Amino acid sequence: TAIDKVTFQCLESTPKLTLAGANNGSVYAFSSTSYACVFTLVLGKTPVQAMVPLADEGRTVGVGTKDGFVRLYDVHDEEATPSKLVTTAGGGTVININLLDEATDNDSDVLVNSVRSLNWQPSTKRLLVGTILSHLYAVNLALTTGEKPSAR
């Protein structure tokens, strides 16, 4: 995996992996034991700004990008290709923070919000999302119940 021409924007770790979000829209996963790059998540061209492990002892990771999206991935096995979560209903694997913001014109392609920080609250099963507009959202994630995520 060629990683010599990217800038890592954020780092997180799970028991098995160290994850590095990059300015090229990818997340690189390194083995916690061998330090080798074991897989790459290519999310697009938008820089990865924030990541956070969610519950399940690092099985799931939330990834926030500059275009205002949060995506959830199953990264539990360093030997397998990671996949988007399929346990949440209603498109719950991709959360568009722009749609939660009054400043976003839902009829245009202009995205005004950018995810800058993520925090997981295991006791409430909420993902906190901080944005460039100094907004804080609490997204209810029902990772095991199949309920549609909601935001406050």
PDB file of N, CA and C in Angstrom, residues 13-20 28-40 77-79:
ATOM      1  N   SER A  13      -7.015   3.637  17.845  1.00  0.00           N
ATOM      2  CA  SER A  13      -6.580   2.247  17.930  1.00  0.00           C
ATOM      3  C   SER A  13      -7.664   1.382  18.533  1.00  0.00           C
ATOM      4  N   THR A  14      -7.663   0.131  18.107  1.00  0.00           N
ATOM      5  CA  THR A  14      -8.516  -0.904  18.665  1.00  0.00           C
ATOM      6  C   THR A  14      -7.554  -1.949  19.223  1.00  0.00           C
ATOM      7  N   PRO A  15      -8.052  -2.986  19.891  1.00  0.00           N
ATOM      8  CA  PRO A  15      -7.123  -3.994  20.406  1.00  0.00           C
ATOM      9  C   PRO A  15      -6.227  -4.629  19.334  1.00  0.00           C
ATOM     10  N   LYS A  16      -6.711  -4.731  18.096  1.00  0.00           N
ATOM     11  CA  LYS A  16      -5.934  -5.389  17.045  1.00  0.00           C
ATOM     12  C   LYS A  16      -5.325  -4.437  16.022  1.00  0.00           C
ATOM     13  N   LEU A  17      -5.856  -3.217  15.922  1.00  0.00           N
ATOM     14  CA  LEU A  17      -5.473  -2.335  14.825  1.00  0.00           C
ATOM     15  C   LEU A  17      -5.157  -0.918  15.286  1.00  0.00           C
ATOM     16  N   THR A  18      -4.276  -0.264  14.542  1.00  0.00           N
ATOM     17  CA  THR A  18      -4.093   1.178  14.641  1.00  0.00           C
ATOM     18  C   THR A  18      -4.615   1.747  13.331  1.00  0.00           C
ATOM     19  N   LEU A  19      -5.548   2.697  13.430  1.00  0.00           N
ATOM     20  CA  LEU A  19      -6.198   3.261  12.256  1.00  0.00           C
ATOM     21  C   LEU A  19      -5.716   4.687  12.042  1.00  0.00           C
ATOM     22  N   ALA A  20      -5.389   5.021  10.798  1.00  0.00           N
ATOM     23  CA  ALA A  20      -4.915   6.360  10.456  1.00  0.00           C
ATOM     24  C   ALA A  20      -5.794   6.930   9.354  1.00  0.00           C
ATOM     25  N   TYR A  28      -6.168   3.967   6.742  1.00  0.00           N
ATOM     26  CA  TYR A  28      -5.176   2.897   6.678  1.00  0.00           C
ATOM     27  C   TYR A  28      -5.185   2.158   8.009  1.00  0.00           C
ATOM     28  N   ALA A  29      -5.218   0.828   7.948  1.00  0.00           N
ATOM     29  CA  ALA A  29      -5.247   0.004   9.154  1.00  0.00           C
ATOM     30  C   ALA A  29      -3.936  -0.760   9.272  1.00  0.00           C
ATOM     31  N   PHE A  30      -3.279  -0.576  10.413  1.00  0.00           N
ATOM     32  CA  PHE A  30      -2.003  -1.228  10.681  1.00  0.00           C
ATOM     33  C   PHE A  30      -2.183  -2.242  11.805  1.00  0.00           C
ATOM     34  N   SER A  31      -1.565  -3.396  11.664  1.00  0.00           N
ATOM     35  CA  SER A  31      -1.607  -4.423  12.698  1.00  0.00           C
ATOM     36  C   SER A  31      -0.934  -3.901  13.959  1.00  0.00           C
ATOM     37  N   SER A  32      -1.556  -4.139  15.109  1.00  0.00           N
ATOM     38  CA  SER A  32      -0.976  -3.708  16.384  1.00  0.00           C
ATOM     39  C   SER A  32       0.227  -4.553  16.781  1.00  0.00           C
ATOM     40  N   THR A  33       0.409  -5.689  16.135  1.00  0.00           N
ATOM     41  CA  THR A  33       1.556  -6.543  16.468  1.00  0.00           C
ATOM     42  C   THR A  33       2.696  -6.431  15.457  1.00  0.00           C
ATOM     43  N   SER A  34       2.376  -6.452  14.158  1.00  0.00           N
ATOM     44  CA  SER A  34       3.437  -6.405  13.141  1.00  0.00           C
ATOM     45  C   SER A  34       3.678  -5.002  12.592  1.00  0.00           C
ATOM     46  N   TYR A  35       2.748  -4.091  12.829  1.00  0.00           N
ATOM     47  CA  TYR A  35       2.789  -2.710  12.327  1.00  0.00           C
ATOM     48  C   TYR A  35       2.697  -2.623  10.807  1.00  0.00           C
ATOM     49  N   ALA A  36       2.364  -3.714  10.157  1.00  0.00           N
ATOM     50  CA  ALA A  36       2.188  -3.716   8.705  1.00  0.00           C
ATOM     51  C   ALA A  36       0.805  -3.179   8.361  1.00  0.00           C
ATOM     52  N   CYS A  37       0.676  -2.524   7.215  1.00  0.00           N
ATOM     53  CA  CYS A  37      -0.624  -2.058   6.744  1.00  0.00           C
ATOM     54  C   CYS A  37      -1.391  -3.284   6.251  1.00  0.00           C
ATOM     55  N   VAL A  38      -2.507  -3.593   6.920  1.00  0.00           N
ATOM     56  CA  VAL A  38      -3.244  -4.818   6.604  1.00  0.00           C
ATOM     57  C   VAL A  38      -4.437  -4.577   5.683  1.00  0.00           C
ATOM     58  N   PHE A  39      -4.981  -3.373   5.676  1.00  0.00           N
ATOM     59  CA  PHE A  39      -6.007  -3.018   4.703  1.00  0.00           C
ATOM     60  C   PHE A  39      -6.177  -1.511   4.662  1.00  0.00           C
ATOM     61  N   THR A  40      -6.835  -1.061   3.592  1.00  0.00           N
ATOM     62  CA  THR A  40      -7.121   0.358   3.404  1.00  0.00           C
ATOM     63  C   THR A  40      -8.597   0.508   3.076  1.00  0.00           C
ATOM     64  N   ASP A  77     -11.631  -7.782  12.095  1.00  0.00           N
ATOM     65  CA  ASP A  77     -10.706  -8.829  11.659  1.00  0.00           C
ATOM     66  C   ASP A  77      -9.677  -8.247  10.706  1.00  0.00           C
ATOM     67  N   GLU A  78      -8.425  -8.255  11.118  1.00  0.00           N
ATOM     68  CA  GLU A  78      -7.387  -7.666  10.271  1.00  0.00           C
ATOM     69  C   GLU A  78      -7.099  -8.489   9.022  1.00  0.00           C
ATOM     70  N   GLU A  79      -7.631  -9.690   8.958  1.00  0.00           N
ATOM     71  CA  GLU A  79      -7.413 -10.526   7.780  1.00  0.00           C
ATOM     72  C   GLU A  79      -8.502 -10.321   6.727  1.00  0.00           C
TER      73      GLU A  79
END
